[in-house]
Short mmCIF file of C-alpha atoms in Angstrom, two decimals:
data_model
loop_
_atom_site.label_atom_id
_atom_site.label_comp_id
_atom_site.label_asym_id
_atom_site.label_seq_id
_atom_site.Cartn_x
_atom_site.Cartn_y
_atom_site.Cartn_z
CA UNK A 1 40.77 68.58 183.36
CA UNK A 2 39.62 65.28 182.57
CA UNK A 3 39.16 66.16 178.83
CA UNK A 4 43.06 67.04 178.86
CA UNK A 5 43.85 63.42 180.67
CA UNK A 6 42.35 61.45 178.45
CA UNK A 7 44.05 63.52 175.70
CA UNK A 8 46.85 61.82 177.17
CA UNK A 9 45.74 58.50 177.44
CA UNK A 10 46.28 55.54 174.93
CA UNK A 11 43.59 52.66 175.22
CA UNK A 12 44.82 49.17 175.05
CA UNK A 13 43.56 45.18 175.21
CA UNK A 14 46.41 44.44 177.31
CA UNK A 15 49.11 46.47 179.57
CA UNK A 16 51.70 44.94 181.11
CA UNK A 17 54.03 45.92 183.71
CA UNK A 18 57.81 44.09 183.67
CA UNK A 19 59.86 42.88 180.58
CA UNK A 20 60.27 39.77 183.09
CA UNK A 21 59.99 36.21 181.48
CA UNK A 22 56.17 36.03 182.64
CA UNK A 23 55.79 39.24 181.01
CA UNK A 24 57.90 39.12 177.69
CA UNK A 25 56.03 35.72 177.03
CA UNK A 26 52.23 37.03 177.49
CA UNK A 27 53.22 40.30 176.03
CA UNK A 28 54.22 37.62 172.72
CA UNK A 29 51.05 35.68 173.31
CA UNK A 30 48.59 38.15 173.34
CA UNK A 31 50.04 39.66 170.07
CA UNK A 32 50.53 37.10 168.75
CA UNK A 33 46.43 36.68 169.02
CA UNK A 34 45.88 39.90 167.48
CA UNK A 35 45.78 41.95 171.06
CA UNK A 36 46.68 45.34 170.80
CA UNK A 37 49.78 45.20 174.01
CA UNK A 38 51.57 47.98 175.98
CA UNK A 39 54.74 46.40 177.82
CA UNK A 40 55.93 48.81 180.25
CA UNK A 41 59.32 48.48 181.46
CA UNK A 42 61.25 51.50 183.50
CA UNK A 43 64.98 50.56 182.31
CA UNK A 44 66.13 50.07 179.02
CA UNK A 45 68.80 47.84 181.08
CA UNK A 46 66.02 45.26 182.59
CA UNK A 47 64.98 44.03 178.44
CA UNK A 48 63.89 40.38 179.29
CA UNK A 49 63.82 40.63 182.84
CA UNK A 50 66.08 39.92 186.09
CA UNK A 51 67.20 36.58 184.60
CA UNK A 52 68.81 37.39 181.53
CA UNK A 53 70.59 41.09 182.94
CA UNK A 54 71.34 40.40 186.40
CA UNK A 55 70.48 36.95 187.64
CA UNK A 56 70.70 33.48 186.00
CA UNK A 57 72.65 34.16 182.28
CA UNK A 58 75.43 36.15 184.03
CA UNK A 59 75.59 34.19 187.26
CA UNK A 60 75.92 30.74 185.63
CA UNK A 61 78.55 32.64 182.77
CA UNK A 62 80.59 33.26 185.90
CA UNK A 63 80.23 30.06 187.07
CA UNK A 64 81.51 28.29 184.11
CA UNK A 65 84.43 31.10 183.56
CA UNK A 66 85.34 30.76 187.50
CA UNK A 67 85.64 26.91 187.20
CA UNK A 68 87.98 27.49 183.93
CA UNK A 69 89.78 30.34 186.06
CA UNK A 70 90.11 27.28 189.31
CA UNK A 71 91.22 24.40 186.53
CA UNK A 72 93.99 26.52 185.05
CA UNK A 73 95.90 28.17 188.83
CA UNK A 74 97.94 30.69 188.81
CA UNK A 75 98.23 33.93 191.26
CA UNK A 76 96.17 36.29 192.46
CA UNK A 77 96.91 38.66 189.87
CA UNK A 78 96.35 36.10 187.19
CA UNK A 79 92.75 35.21 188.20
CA UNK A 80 91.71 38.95 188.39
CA UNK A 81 93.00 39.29 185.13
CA UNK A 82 90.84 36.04 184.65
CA UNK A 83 88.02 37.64 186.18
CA UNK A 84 88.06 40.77 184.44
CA UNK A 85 87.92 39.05 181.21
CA UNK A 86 84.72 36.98 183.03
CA UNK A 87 82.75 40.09 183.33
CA UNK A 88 83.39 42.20 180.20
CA UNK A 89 82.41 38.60 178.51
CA UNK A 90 79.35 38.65 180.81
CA UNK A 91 78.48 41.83 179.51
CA UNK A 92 78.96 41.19 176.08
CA UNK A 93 76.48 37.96 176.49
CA UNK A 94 73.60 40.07 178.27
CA UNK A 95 73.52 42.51 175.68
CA UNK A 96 73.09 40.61 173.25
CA UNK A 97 70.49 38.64 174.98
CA UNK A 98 68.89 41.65 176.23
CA UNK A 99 68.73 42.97 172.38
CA UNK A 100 67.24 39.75 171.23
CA UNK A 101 64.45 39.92 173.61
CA UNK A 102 63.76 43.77 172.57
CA UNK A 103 63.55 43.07 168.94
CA UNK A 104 61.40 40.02 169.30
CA UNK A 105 58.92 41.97 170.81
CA UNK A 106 59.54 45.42 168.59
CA UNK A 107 58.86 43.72 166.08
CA UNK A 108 55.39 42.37 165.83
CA UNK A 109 53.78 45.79 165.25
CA UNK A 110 51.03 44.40 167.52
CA UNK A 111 53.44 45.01 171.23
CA UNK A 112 54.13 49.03 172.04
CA UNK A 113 57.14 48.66 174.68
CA UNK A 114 57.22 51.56 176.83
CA UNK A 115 60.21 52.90 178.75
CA UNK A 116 59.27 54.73 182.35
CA UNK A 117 57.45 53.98 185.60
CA UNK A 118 54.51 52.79 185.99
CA UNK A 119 51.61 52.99 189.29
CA UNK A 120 47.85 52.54 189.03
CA UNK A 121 45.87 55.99 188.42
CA UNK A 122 42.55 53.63 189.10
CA UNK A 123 41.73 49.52 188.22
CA UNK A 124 41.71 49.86 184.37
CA UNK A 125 44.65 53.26 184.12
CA UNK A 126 48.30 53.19 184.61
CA UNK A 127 50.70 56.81 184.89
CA UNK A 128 53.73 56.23 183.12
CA UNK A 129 56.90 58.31 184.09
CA UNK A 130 59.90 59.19 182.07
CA UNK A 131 62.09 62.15 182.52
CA UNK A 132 59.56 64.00 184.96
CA UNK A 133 57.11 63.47 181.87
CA UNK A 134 53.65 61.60 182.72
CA UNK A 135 51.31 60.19 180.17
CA UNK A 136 48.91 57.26 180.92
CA UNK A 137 48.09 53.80 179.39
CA UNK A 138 44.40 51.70 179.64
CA UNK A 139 44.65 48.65 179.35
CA UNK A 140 41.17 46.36 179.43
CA UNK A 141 43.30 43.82 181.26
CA UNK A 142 46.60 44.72 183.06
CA UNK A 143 49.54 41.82 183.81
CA UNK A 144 52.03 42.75 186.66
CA UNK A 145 55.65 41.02 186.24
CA UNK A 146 57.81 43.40 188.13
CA UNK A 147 59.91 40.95 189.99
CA UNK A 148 61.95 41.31 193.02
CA UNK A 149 64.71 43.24 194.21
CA UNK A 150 67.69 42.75 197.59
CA UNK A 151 66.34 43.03 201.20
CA UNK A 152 68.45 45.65 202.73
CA UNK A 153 68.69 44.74 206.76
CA UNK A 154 68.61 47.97 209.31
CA UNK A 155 72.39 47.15 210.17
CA UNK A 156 74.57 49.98 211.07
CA UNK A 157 76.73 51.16 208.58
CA UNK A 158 75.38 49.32 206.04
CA UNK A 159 73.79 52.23 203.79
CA UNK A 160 76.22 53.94 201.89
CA UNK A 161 79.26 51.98 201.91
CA UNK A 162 80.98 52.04 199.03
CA UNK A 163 82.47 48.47 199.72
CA UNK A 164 79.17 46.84 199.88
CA UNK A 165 76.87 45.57 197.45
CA UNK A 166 73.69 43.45 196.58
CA UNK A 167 74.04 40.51 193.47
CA UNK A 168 73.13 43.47 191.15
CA UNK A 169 76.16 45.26 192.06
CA UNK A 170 78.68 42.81 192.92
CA UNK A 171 77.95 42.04 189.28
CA UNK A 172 79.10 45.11 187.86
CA UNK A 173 82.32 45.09 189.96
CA UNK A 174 85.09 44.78 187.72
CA UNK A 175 88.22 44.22 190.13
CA UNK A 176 88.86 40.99 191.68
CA UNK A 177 88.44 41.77 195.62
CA UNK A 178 91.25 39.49 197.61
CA UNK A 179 88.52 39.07 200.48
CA UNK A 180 84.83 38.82 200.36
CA UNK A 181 82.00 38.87 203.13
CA UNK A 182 79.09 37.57 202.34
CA UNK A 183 76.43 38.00 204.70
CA UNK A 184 73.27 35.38 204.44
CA UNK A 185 73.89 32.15 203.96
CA UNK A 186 71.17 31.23 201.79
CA UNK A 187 70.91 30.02 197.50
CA UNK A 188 72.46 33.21 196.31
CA UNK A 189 75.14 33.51 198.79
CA UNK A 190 76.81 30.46 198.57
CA UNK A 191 76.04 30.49 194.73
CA UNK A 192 78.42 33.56 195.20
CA UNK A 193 80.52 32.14 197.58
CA UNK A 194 81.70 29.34 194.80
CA UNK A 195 82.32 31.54 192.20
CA UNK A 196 84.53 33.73 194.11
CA UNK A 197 86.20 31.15 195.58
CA UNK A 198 87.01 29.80 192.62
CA UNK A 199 88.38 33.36 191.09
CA UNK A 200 90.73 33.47 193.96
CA UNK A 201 89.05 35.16 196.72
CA UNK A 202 88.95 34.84 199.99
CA UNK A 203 85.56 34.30 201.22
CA UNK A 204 83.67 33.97 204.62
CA UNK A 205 79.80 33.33 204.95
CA UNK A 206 78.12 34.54 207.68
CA UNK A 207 74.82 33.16 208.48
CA UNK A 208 72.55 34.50 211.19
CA UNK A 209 70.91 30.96 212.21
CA UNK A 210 72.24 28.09 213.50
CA UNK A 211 71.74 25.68 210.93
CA UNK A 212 73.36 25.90 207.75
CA UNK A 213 71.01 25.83 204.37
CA UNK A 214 67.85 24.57 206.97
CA UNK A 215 65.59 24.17 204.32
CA UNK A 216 67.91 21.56 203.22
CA UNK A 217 67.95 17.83 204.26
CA UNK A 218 70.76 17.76 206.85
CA UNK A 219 72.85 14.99 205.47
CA UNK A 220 72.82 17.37 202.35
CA UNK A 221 73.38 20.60 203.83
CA UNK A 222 76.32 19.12 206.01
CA UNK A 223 78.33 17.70 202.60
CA UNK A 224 77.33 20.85 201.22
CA UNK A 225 78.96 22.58 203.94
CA UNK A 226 82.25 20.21 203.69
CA UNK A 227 82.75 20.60 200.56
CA UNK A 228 82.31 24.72 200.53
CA UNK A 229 85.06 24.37 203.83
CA UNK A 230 87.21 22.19 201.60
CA UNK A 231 88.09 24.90 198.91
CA UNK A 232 88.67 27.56 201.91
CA UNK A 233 85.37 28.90 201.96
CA UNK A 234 84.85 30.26 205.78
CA UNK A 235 81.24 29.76 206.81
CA UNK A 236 80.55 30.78 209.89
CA UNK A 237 76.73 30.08 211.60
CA UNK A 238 74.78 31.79 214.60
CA UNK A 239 76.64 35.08 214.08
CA UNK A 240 74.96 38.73 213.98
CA UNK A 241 76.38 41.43 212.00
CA UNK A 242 76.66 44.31 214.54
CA UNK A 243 77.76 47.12 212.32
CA UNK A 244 80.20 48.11 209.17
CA UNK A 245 83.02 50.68 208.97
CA UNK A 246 84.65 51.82 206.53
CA UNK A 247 88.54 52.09 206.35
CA UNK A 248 91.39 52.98 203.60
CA UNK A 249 90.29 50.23 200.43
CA UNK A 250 88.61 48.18 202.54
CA UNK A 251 85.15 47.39 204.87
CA UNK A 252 85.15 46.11 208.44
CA UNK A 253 81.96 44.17 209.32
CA UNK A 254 81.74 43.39 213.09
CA UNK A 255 80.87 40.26 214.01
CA UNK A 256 79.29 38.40 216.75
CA UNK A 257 79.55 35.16 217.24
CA UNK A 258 78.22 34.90 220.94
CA UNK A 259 81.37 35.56 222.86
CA UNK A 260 83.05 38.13 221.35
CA UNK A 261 82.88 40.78 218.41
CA UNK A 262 85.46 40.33 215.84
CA UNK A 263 86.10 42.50 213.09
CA UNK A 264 86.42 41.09 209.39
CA UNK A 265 88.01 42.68 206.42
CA UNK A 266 87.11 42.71 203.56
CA UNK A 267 86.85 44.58 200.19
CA UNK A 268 83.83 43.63 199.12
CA UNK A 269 81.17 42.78 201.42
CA UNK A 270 77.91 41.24 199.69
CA UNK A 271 74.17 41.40 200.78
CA UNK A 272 72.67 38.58 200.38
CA UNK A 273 69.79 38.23 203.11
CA UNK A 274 67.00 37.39 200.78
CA UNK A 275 64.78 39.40 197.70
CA UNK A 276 60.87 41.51 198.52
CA UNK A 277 58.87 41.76 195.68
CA UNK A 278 58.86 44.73 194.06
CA UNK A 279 55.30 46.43 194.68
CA UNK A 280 56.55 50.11 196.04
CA UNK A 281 55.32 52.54 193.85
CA UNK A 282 52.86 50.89 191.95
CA UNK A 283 50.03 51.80 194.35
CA UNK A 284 48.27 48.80 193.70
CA UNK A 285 45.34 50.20 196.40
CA UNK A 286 43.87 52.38 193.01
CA UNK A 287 43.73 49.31 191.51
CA UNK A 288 42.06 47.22 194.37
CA UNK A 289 45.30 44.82 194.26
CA UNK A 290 45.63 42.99 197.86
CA UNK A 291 48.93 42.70 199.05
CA UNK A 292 49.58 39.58 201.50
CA UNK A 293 51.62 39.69 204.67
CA UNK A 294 54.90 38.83 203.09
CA UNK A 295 54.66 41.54 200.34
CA UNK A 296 53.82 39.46 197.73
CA UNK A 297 50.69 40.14 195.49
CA UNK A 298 47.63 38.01 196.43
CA UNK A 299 45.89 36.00 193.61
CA UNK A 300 43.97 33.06 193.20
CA UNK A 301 45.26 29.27 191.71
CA UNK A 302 44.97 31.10 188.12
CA UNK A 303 46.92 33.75 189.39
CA UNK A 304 44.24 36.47 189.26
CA UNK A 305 44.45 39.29 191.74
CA UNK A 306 41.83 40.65 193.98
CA UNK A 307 41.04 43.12 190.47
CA UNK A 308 38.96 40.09 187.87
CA UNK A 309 40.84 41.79 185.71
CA UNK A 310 44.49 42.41 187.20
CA UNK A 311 46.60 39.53 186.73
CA UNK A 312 50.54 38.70 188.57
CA UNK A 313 53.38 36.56 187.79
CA UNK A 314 56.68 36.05 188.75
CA UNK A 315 58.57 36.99 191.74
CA UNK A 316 55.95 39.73 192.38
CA UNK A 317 53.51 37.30 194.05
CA UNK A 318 56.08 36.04 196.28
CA UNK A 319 56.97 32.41 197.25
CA UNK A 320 59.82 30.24 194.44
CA UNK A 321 61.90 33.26 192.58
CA UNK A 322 62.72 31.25 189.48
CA UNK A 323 62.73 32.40 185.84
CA UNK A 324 61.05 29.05 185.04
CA UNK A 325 58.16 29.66 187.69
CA UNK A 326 57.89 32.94 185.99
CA UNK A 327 57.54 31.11 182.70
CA UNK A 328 55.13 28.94 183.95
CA UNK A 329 52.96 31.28 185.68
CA UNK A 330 52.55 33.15 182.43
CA UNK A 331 51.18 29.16 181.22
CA UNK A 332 48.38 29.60 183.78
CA UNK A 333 47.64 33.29 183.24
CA UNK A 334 47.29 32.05 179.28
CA UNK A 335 45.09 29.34 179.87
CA UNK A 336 43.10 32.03 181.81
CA UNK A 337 43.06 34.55 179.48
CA UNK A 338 43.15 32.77 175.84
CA UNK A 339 42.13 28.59 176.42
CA UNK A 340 40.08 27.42 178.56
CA UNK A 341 41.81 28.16 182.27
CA UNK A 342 42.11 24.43 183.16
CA UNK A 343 46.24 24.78 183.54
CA UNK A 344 46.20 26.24 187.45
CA UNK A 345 48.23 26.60 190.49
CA UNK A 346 46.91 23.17 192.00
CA UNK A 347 48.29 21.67 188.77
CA UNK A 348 51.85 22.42 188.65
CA UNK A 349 53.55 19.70 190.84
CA UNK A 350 56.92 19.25 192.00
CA UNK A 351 59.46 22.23 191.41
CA UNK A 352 63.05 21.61 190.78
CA UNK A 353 65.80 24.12 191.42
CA UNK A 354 69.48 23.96 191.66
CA UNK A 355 72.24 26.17 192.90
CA UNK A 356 75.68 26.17 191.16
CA UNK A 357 78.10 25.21 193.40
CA UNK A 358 81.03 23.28 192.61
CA UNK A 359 79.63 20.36 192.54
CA UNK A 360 75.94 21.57 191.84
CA UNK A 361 73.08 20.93 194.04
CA UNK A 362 69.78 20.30 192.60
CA UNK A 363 66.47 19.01 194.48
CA UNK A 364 62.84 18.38 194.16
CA UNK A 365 60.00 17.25 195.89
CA UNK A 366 59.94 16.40 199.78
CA UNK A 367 62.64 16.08 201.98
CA UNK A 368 62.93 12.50 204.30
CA UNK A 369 62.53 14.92 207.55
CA UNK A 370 59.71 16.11 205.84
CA UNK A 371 58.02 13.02 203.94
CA UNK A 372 58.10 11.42 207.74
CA UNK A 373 56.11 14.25 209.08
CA UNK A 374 53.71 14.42 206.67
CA UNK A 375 53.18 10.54 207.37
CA UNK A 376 54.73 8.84 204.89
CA UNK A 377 56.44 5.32 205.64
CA UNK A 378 59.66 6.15 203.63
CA UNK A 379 63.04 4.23 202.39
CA UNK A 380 65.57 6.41 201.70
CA UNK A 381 68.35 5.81 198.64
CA UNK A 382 71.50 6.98 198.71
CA UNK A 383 74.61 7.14 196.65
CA UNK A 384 78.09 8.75 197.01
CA UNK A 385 78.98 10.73 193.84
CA UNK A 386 82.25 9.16 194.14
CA UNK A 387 80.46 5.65 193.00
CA UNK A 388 79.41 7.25 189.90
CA UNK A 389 82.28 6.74 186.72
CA UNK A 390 81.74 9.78 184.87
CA UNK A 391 82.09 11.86 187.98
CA UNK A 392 85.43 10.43 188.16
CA UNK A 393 86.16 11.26 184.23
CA UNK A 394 85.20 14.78 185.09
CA UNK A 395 87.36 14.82 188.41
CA UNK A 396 84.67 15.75 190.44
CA UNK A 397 83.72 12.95 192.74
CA UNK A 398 82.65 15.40 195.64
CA UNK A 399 78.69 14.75 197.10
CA UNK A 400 76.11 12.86 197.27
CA UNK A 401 72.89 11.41 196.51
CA UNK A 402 69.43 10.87 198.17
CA UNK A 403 65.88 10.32 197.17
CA UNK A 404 62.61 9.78 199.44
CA UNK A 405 60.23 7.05 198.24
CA UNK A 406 57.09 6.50 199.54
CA UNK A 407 57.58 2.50 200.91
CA UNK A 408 54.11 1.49 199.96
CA UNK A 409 53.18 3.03 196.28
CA UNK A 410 57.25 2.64 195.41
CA UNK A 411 56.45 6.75 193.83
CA UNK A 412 59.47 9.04 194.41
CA UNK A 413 58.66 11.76 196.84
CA UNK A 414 61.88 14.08 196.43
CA UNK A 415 65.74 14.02 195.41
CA UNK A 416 68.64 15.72 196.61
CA UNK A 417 71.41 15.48 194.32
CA UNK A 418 74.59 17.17 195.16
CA UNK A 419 77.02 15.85 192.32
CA UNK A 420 77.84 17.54 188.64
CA UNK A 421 75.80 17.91 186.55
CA UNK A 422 72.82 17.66 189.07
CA UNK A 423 70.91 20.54 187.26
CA UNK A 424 70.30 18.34 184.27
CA UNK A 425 69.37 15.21 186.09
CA UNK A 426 66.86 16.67 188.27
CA UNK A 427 64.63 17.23 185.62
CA UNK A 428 64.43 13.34 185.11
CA UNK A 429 63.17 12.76 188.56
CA UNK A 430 60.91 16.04 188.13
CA UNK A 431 59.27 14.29 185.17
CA UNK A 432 59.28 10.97 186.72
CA UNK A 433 57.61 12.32 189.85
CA UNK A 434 54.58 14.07 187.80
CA UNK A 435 53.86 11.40 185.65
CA UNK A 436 54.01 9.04 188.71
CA UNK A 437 56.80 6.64 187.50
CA UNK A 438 57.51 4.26 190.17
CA UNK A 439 61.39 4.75 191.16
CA UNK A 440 62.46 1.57 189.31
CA UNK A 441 61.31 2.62 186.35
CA UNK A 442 64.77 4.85 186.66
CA UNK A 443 66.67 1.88 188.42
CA UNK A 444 65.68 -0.26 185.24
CA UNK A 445 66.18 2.27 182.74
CA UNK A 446 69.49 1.64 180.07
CA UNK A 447 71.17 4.59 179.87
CA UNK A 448 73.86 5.50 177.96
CA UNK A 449 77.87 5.31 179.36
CA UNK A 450 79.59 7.12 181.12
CA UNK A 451 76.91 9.45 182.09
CA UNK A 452 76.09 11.16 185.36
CA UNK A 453 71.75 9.82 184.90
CA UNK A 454 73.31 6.24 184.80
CA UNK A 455 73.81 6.90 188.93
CA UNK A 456 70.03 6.37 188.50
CA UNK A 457 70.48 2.46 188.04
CA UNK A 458 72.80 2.28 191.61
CA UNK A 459 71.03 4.85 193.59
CA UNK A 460 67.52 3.48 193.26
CA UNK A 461 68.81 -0.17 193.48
CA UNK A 462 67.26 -0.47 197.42
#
């Protein structure tokens, strides 16, 4: 019997497991260095991971068609023509993406990619599964970058609706709905929320908490929330979802907001109540791979697992589900595996992100709630995007800006910038922030005019 297994049983310096950006990038590495490299990946669809095929690329393509769609008017029917358009072109742009990233790899005779399912046989063996067919892989070290996937609550009704759907789905939903429910209220559904809005939808948010966006400074998250209520964007806070129906073309999801249950319709109703890793099925226990309370893989600051030789990145370890912290973990696996492992965990400072609203939000670093509690004596900058010229060139003069600076080293401690074009000025204070720039280094700075950095010369003027 064994004889026969390991018949069917290719040996290899590396195996990975996800076509994510972590996993592309070592796979490239590692062949690059004359590794022999399995790169497992069960669907032909997923080529270059959840960024490129159903996250970033065809989120921020919508984004960019949906504020074209909002700038030119028009009825209903002419923005779901509009949108229609939006999301063969999204299609069109994935593919090609998702080919690029295929042949890169392909190509270096060095990387075998593999199409099926993978789960640990033992620490050092992997079962692949296509088409009820099994074969297995070895791999003398094994990287796991399978990523995330929607958190499905237990609410009634909510499993087999034909009207509802997670990101993934909504973004294979070619017809315009008129109204859209979107329940959470975090990043991804008020990403959502704008783009839909601007197609011509209807759309109510319906957040569980209190608090809207509470991980957010609350001058932020307030003109956040005014300006999402401004272009008819419902959001309503401290509501449960009781249960969903289904009627004739449409969902009802009731809703309760405390005093009474009121029922919403909607055609489209959108899950958005946060991402698990994606660890079922791998059964990481034959490979002595911990899994922490949250569901996200343990490792250590070089992002080795509880295996020596078992490494994770990505989304799979839990914690910031960015394509870029992806990216970067596959830096500290590489420093691990081929330098000389001094690029780590502790080492990675401040992380940006942004969510594409209209305007964008972008932040980094500490908030002033949370600067204060961690002892800081802070000043706080701040600057109305209105002040700033080139947001009134672009005719978007919506938001605001803050940044936390430590009082006594003059070092920036965090940013919140909701104003356009946020997402490329972030990275300015990101730099600024890990190479310990004072803050008027960037209020000194000559930048060039009209540009949306050049807010840097008002905001830090305090």
């Amino acid at each position: 019997m064994e004889e026969n297994m390991m018949e069917n049983r290719t040996k290899y310096d590396a195996v990975i497991i996800g076509f994510g950006k972590g996993g592309k990038t070592m796979a490239g590495a590692l062949g690059a260095a004359g590794k022999k490299v399995a790169l497992i990946e069960k669907s032909d669809r997923m080529y270059g991971g959840t960024c490129i095929n159903v996250g970033c690329i065809p989120t921020k393509s919508l984004v960019y068609r949906a504020g074209l769609a909002a700038a030119k008017g028009g009825s209903f029917e002419e923005k779901a023509a509009a949108y229609k358009a939006a999301m063969e072109q999204k299609e069109d742009l994935t593919a090609r993406l998702r080919g690029k990233n295929y042949q890169k790899l392909d190509s270096n005779p060095n990387i075998t990619v593999i199409d099926g399912t993978a789960s640990f046989q033992s620490s050092h063996v992997v079962e692949v599964e296509k088409d009820g067919k099994t074969f297995q892989v070895e791999g003398e070290q094994i990287f796991i970058n399978t990523g995330s996937s929607a958190f499905i609550p237990p609410i009634e009704g909510l499993k087999g609706n034909p009207y509802v759907y997670t990101s993934e789905g909504l973004l294979n939903l070619t017809e315009l709905p008129s109204r859209l429910v979107i329940i959470g209220g975090g990043y991804i559904g008020v990403e959502f929320s704008s783009i839909y809005a601007s197609f011509g939808s209807k759309v109510t948010i319906l957040q569980d908490g209190d608090i809207f966006l509470p991980r957010e400074d609350e001058e932020i998250a307030g003109a956040v929330r005014e300006s999402l209520e401004s272009r008819g964007i419902r959001v309503m806070t401290g509501v449960k979802v009781k249960a969903l129906e289904q009627a004739e073309g449409k969902a009802l999801v009731a809703v309760d907001n405390g005093k009474e249950v009121q029922k919403l319709e909607a055609e489209a109703v959108l899950v958005a109540t946060g991402r698990r890793p994606n660890t079922a099925g791998l059964n990481l226990e034959a490979a002595g791979v911990e899994i922490g309370p949250r569901g996200g893989i343990v490792t250590d600051d070089s992002l080795t697992t509880t295996a020596p030789h078992i490494y994770a990145m990505g989304d799979v370890r839990g914690g910031l589900q960015f394509t870029y912290i992806s990216l970067d973990d596959f830096r500290i696996v590489k420093s691990k595996v081929l330098g000389d492992g001094s690029y780590t965990l502790k080492k990675r400072g401040a992380v940006p992100y942004s969510v594409f609203l209209i305007p964008p939000f972008s932040r980094v670093g500490l908030s002033e709630k949370e600067a204060v509690e961690k002892g800081y004596k802070v000043k706080v900058a701040r600057l109305a995007a209105s002040a700033i010229p080139k947001a009134q060139v672009l005719e978007q003069p919506a938001g605001l800006l803050k940044a936390v600076i430590d009082e006594e080293t003059g070092l920036i401690l965090g940013a919140h910038l909701f104003c356009q074009e946020s997402y490329e000025m972030i990275n300015m204070i990101k730099l600024a922030m890990d190479a310990k720039v004072p803050y008027q280094v960037l209020r000194d700075t000559i930048y060039t005019h009209p540009t949306m950095s050049e807010a840097f010369n008002d905001l830090f003027a305090v």
